[in-house]
Amino acid sequence: MKLTHTSTPDNIYPFDGQPGNIREVLEAAWSVIEAGVHDRHSAFHLPTVASISVEGLPVMRTTVLRGVDVKKRVLRLHTDRRSAKYSEMLADPRISLHFYDPAIKTQIRLEATAELHVEHPLAAAAWEASRPSSRLCYAAGIGPGIEVPSPPAAPTARDAEENNGYTNFCLVRTTVHSLEWLQLAAAGHQRAVFEWLGDGSVSARWLAP
Ligand SMILES: Cc1cc2nc3c(=O)[nH]c(=O)nc-3n(C[C@H](O)[C@H](O)[C@H](O)COP(=O)(O)O)c2cc1C
């Protein structure tokens, strides 16, 4: 079954009038992702993000989910412009994000496009909103992934006085194009996929789990 609906700017869940609970699935998915921003104990706080290496291989890592704008389908992450993932997303902005919360036996997979903002007003606002302890990572003199003779000490507030690392800070805005929900249940697993199309419409389909 394929349901195609026209999205309007004020209607983020364009399933009004549709039978079944596929609309509720999408609402639940956004709701748990959104809650993950501020709930440090939520499994949705730490998405695994996959990008594509320069060799064309998938590369994954854990990140902190910093913000969500459900209406715009934008998730925000922070990273260091000196990291491998920065170069990877610059070369190819197609990324995937993965969440699994065993408490609700739910996996969510997102396909998204990453926009990188360095020394940009949006990056400056995100930097200002970050806690000083989070900003300290960016003051490290040696960038992530550089070989070192032994594990370096963490950057200190004193290091940050000399160079606060702002120029290393990157705000990543990812726009979601596809969301897949899988919830395990003894009565029957439920899997649904939502795809947003260029014309603003979204398709919602149930899949066999
Ligand atoms: C719990 C946890 C949270 C992390 N959060 C971030 C993050 O928000 N941003 C980030 O760039 N790296 C974060 N990292 C480190 C990445 O997983 C990764 O090791 C590092 O960024 C280098 O990745 P890359 O070489 O693929 O660029 C986190 C790691 C852990 C274990």
Short mmCIF file of C-alpha atoms and ligand atoms in Angstrom, two decimals:
data_model
loop_
_atom_site.label_atom_id
_atom_site.label_comp_id
_atom_site.label_asym_id
_atom_site.label_seq_id
_atom_site.Cartn_x
_atom_site.Cartn_y
_atom_site.Cartn_z
CA MET A 1 0.00 0.00 0.00
CA LYS A 2 1.38 3.39 -0.89
CA LEU A 3 -0.24 6.52 0.49
CA THR A 4 0.89 9.77 -1.00
CA HIS A 5 -0.12 13.01 0.65
CA THR A 6 0.63 16.63 -0.06
CA SER A 7 2.55 18.35 2.69
CA THR A 8 1.76 21.92 3.57
CA PRO A 9 4.09 24.17 5.56
CA ASP A 10 1.81 24.04 8.60
CA ASN A 11 1.10 20.36 8.37
CA ILE A 12 4.06 18.28 9.41
CA TYR A 13 2.07 15.06 9.63
CA PRO A 14 0.14 15.11 6.39
CA PHE A 15 -1.97 12.06 7.09
CA ASP A 16 -5.22 13.69 8.17
CA GLY A 17 -8.24 11.64 7.31
CA GLN A 18 -6.25 8.48 6.69
CA PRO A 19 -7.26 5.28 8.41
CA GLY A 20 -4.79 3.20 10.38
CA ASN A 21 -2.01 4.25 12.61
CA ILE A 22 0.77 5.01 10.14
CA ARG A 23 0.41 8.69 10.96
CA GLU A 24 0.84 7.90 14.66
CA VAL A 25 3.99 5.97 13.83
CA LEU A 26 5.53 9.05 12.22
CA GLU A 27 4.47 11.24 15.14
CA ALA A 28 5.96 8.75 17.59
CA ALA A 29 9.20 8.59 15.62
CA TRP A 30 9.70 12.35 15.64
CA SER A 31 8.65 12.54 19.25
CA VAL A 32 11.28 10.08 20.48
CA ILE A 33 13.99 11.67 18.32
CA GLU A 34 13.07 15.12 19.65
CA ALA A 35 13.11 13.87 23.26
CA GLY A 36 16.61 12.50 22.66
CA VAL A 37 18.05 16.00 22.33
CA HIS A 38 17.66 16.89 25.99
CA ASP A 39 17.39 13.47 27.63
CA ARG A 40 20.99 12.34 28.06
CA HIS A 41 19.77 8.91 29.18
CA SER A 42 17.72 8.36 26.03
CA ALA A 43 19.15 6.04 23.40
CA PHE A 44 18.08 8.70 20.91
CA HIS A 45 20.63 11.11 22.39
CA LEU A 46 23.50 9.28 20.67
CA PRO A 47 22.79 8.48 17.02
CA THR A 48 25.24 6.49 14.96
CA VAL A 49 26.04 8.52 11.87
CA ALA A 50 27.31 6.90 8.70
CA SER A 51 29.08 8.76 5.93
CA ILE A 52 30.95 7.58 2.85
CA SER A 53 34.75 7.49 2.93
CA VAL A 54 36.87 8.81 0.09
CA GLU A 55 37.37 5.14 -0.88
CA GLY A 56 33.57 4.78 -1.12
CA LEU A 57 33.24 2.67 2.03
CA PRO A 58 30.64 3.20 4.77
CA VAL A 59 32.09 4.74 7.97
CA MET A 60 30.14 5.00 11.23
CA ARG A 61 30.58 6.80 14.51
CA THR A 62 28.61 7.83 17.59
CA THR A 63 27.57 11.48 17.87
CA VAL A 64 25.48 13.61 20.20
CA LEU A 65 22.13 14.78 18.87
CA ARG A 66 22.19 18.54 19.53
CA GLY A 67 18.89 19.69 18.10
CA VAL A 68 15.85 18.78 16.01
CA ASP A 69 13.47 20.89 13.97
CA VAL A 70 10.63 18.50 13.16
CA LYS A 71 8.87 20.86 10.81
CA LYS A 72 11.99 21.31 8.68
CA ARG A 73 13.09 17.67 9.22
CA VAL A 74 16.49 18.97 10.34
CA LEU A 75 18.73 17.29 12.91
CA ARG A 76 21.73 19.19 14.27
CA LEU A 77 25.10 17.72 15.22
CA HIS A 78 28.46 19.24 16.09
CA THR A 79 31.86 18.14 14.88
CA ASP A 80 35.44 19.22 14.33
CA ARG A 81 36.31 20.46 10.85
CA ARG A 82 39.65 18.63 11.18
CA SER A 83 37.88 15.24 11.48
CA ALA A 84 37.61 12.62 8.76
CA LYS A 85 33.83 12.84 8.78
CA TYR A 86 33.98 16.55 7.92
CA SER A 87 36.00 15.83 4.76
CA GLU A 88 33.74 12.91 3.93
CA MET A 89 30.53 14.91 4.24
CA LEU A 90 32.10 17.78 2.30
CA ALA A 91 32.90 15.39 -0.55
CA ASP A 92 29.56 13.56 -0.35
CA PRO A 93 26.78 14.99 1.86
CA ARG A 94 24.69 11.80 1.79
CA ILE A 95 24.56 10.34 5.29
CA SER A 96 22.52 7.87 7.35
CA LEU A 97 21.64 8.01 11.02
CA HIS A 98 20.72 5.03 13.18
CA PHE A 99 19.01 4.82 16.57
CA TYR A 100 17.96 1.80 18.61
CA ASP A 101 16.22 2.02 21.94
CA PRO A 102 15.92 -1.36 23.65
CA ALA A 103 13.47 0.11 26.19
CA ILE A 104 10.86 0.51 23.44
CA LYS A 105 12.36 -2.10 21.10
CA THR A 106 12.45 0.48 18.35
CA GLN A 107 14.97 1.10 15.62
CA ILE A 108 14.87 4.23 13.47
CA ARG A 109 16.99 4.69 10.36
CA LEU A 110 17.24 8.03 8.61
CA GLU A 111 18.64 8.99 5.24
CA ALA A 112 19.68 12.61 5.13
CA THR A 113 21.78 15.27 3.44
CA ALA A 114 24.39 17.09 5.52
CA GLU A 115 25.10 20.83 5.34
CA LEU A 116 28.32 21.93 7.00
CA HIS A 117 28.61 25.36 8.64
CA VAL A 118 32.01 26.64 9.77
CA GLU A 119 32.62 30.26 10.83
CA HIS A 120 29.05 31.01 9.78
CA PRO A 121 26.34 32.84 11.75
CA LEU A 122 24.53 29.51 12.34
CA ALA A 123 27.77 27.97 13.65
CA ALA A 124 28.38 31.02 15.85
CA ALA A 125 24.90 30.71 17.40
CA ALA A 126 25.43 26.97 18.05
CA TRP A 127 28.85 27.69 19.56
CA GLU A 128 27.39 30.34 21.89
CA ALA A 129 24.66 27.93 22.97
CA SER A 130 27.16 25.14 23.77
CA ARG A 131 28.41 24.46 27.26
CA PRO A 132 32.02 25.55 27.92
CA SER A 133 32.96 21.91 28.63
CA SER A 134 31.68 20.89 25.17
CA ARG A 135 33.59 23.72 23.50
CA LEU A 136 36.87 22.67 25.09
CA CYS A 137 37.29 19.68 22.70
CA TYR A 138 37.74 22.12 19.84
CA ALA A 139 40.67 23.84 21.60
CA ALA A 140 42.83 20.71 21.23
CA GLY A 141 45.98 21.64 19.32
CA ILE A 142 46.07 18.27 17.56
CA GLY A 143 43.07 17.49 15.37
CA PRO A 144 41.08 14.25 15.67
CA GLY A 145 42.61 11.25 13.90
CA ILE A 146 46.23 12.51 13.90
CA GLU A 147 48.72 9.87 15.03
CA VAL A 148 50.27 10.73 18.43
CA PRO A 149 53.07 9.04 20.41
CA SER A 150 50.71 8.59 23.40
CA PRO A 151 47.18 9.69 24.33
CA PRO A 152 47.27 13.50 24.79
CA ALA A 153 45.91 15.26 27.88
CA ALA A 154 42.50 16.86 27.54
CA PRO A 155 42.55 20.54 26.54
CA THR A 156 42.23 22.87 29.53
CA ALA A 157 40.49 26.18 30.04
CA ARG A 158 43.96 27.74 29.88
CA ASP A 159 44.53 26.24 26.41
CA ALA A 160 41.17 27.70 25.39
CA GLU A 161 42.25 31.16 26.53
CA GLU A 162 44.97 31.11 23.85
CA ASN A 163 42.75 29.64 21.15
CA ASN A 164 39.17 28.69 21.96
CA GLY A 165 38.91 26.41 18.93
CA TYR A 166 35.91 28.16 17.40
CA THR A 167 37.47 27.99 13.93
CA ASN A 168 37.55 24.17 14.29
CA PHE A 169 33.87 24.00 15.22
CA CYS A 170 31.39 22.76 12.62
CA LEU A 171 27.62 22.79 12.89
CA VAL A 172 26.13 19.94 10.85
CA ARG A 173 22.53 20.44 9.72
CA THR A 174 21.10 17.26 8.26
CA THR A 175 17.85 17.28 6.32
CA VAL A 176 15.96 13.98 6.49
CA HIS A 177 14.63 12.52 3.23
CA SER A 178 13.63 9.11 4.50
CA LEU A 179 12.68 7.67 7.89
CA GLU A 180 12.26 3.98 8.56
CA TRP A 181 10.64 2.73 11.76
CA LEU A 182 10.88 -0.83 13.08
CA GLN A 183 9.19 -1.76 16.33
CA LEU A 184 9.48 -5.29 17.65
CA ALA A 185 6.39 -6.83 19.28
CA ALA A 186 5.34 -10.39 20.06
CA ALA A 187 2.03 -9.78 18.28
CA GLY A 188 3.87 -8.76 15.11
CA HIS A 189 6.72 -6.44 14.32
CA GLN A 190 5.79 -3.16 12.65
CA ARG A 191 7.93 -1.59 9.97
CA ALA A 192 7.05 1.58 8.12
CA VAL A 193 8.95 3.87 5.79
CA PHE A 194 8.33 7.55 5.09
CA GLU A 195 9.93 9.33 2.16
CA TRP A 196 9.77 13.06 1.53
CA LEU A 197 9.81 13.97 -2.13
CA GLY A 198 11.12 17.06 -3.88
CA ASP A 199 7.61 18.42 -4.49
CA GLY A 200 6.89 18.54 -0.75
CA SER A 201 4.82 15.37 -0.65
CA VAL A 202 5.58 12.42 1.58
CA SER A 203 4.89 8.78 0.94
CA ALA A 204 4.10 6.43 3.82
CA ARG A 205 4.25 2.67 3.42
CA TRP A 206 4.10 -0.37 5.61
CA LEU A 207 6.82 -2.93 4.92
CA ALA A 208 7.07 -6.58 5.91
CA PRO A 209 9.43 -6.61 8.86
C1 LIG B 1 29.26 8.95 23.44
C2 LIG B 1 30.02 9.58 22.29
C3 LIG B 1 29.59 10.79 21.78
C4 LIG B 1 30.30 11.41 20.74
N1 LIG B 1 29.84 12.58 20.22
C5 LIG B 1 30.47 13.14 19.16
C6 LIG B 1 29.95 14.32 18.56
O1 LIG B 1 28.91 14.86 18.94
N2 LIG B 1 30.63 14.83 17.50
C7 LIG B 1 31.78 14.25 17.02
O2 LIG B 1 32.34 14.78 16.05
N3 LIG B 1 32.30 13.16 17.57
C8 LIG B 1 31.66 12.56 18.63
N4 LIG B 1 32.15 11.42 19.19
C9 LIG B 1 33.40 10.84 18.67
C10 LIG B 1 33.10 10.09 17.35
O3 LIG B 1 32.37 8.91 17.63
C11 LIG B 1 34.38 9.75 16.57
O4 LIG B 1 35.17 8.86 17.31
C12 LIG B 1 35.21 10.99 16.23
O5 LIG B 1 34.37 12.11 15.95
C13 LIG B 1 36.10 10.73 15.01
O6 LIG B 1 35.28 10.31 13.96
P1 LIG B 1 35.71 10.41 12.41
O7 LIG B 1 37.18 10.03 12.36
O8 LIG B 1 34.83 9.42 11.74
O9 LIG B 1 35.50 11.81 11.96
C14 LIG B 1 31.46 10.78 20.22
C15 LIG B 1 31.86 9.55 20.73
C16 LIG B 1 31.17 8.96 21.74
C17 LIG B 1 31.63 7.63 22.26
#
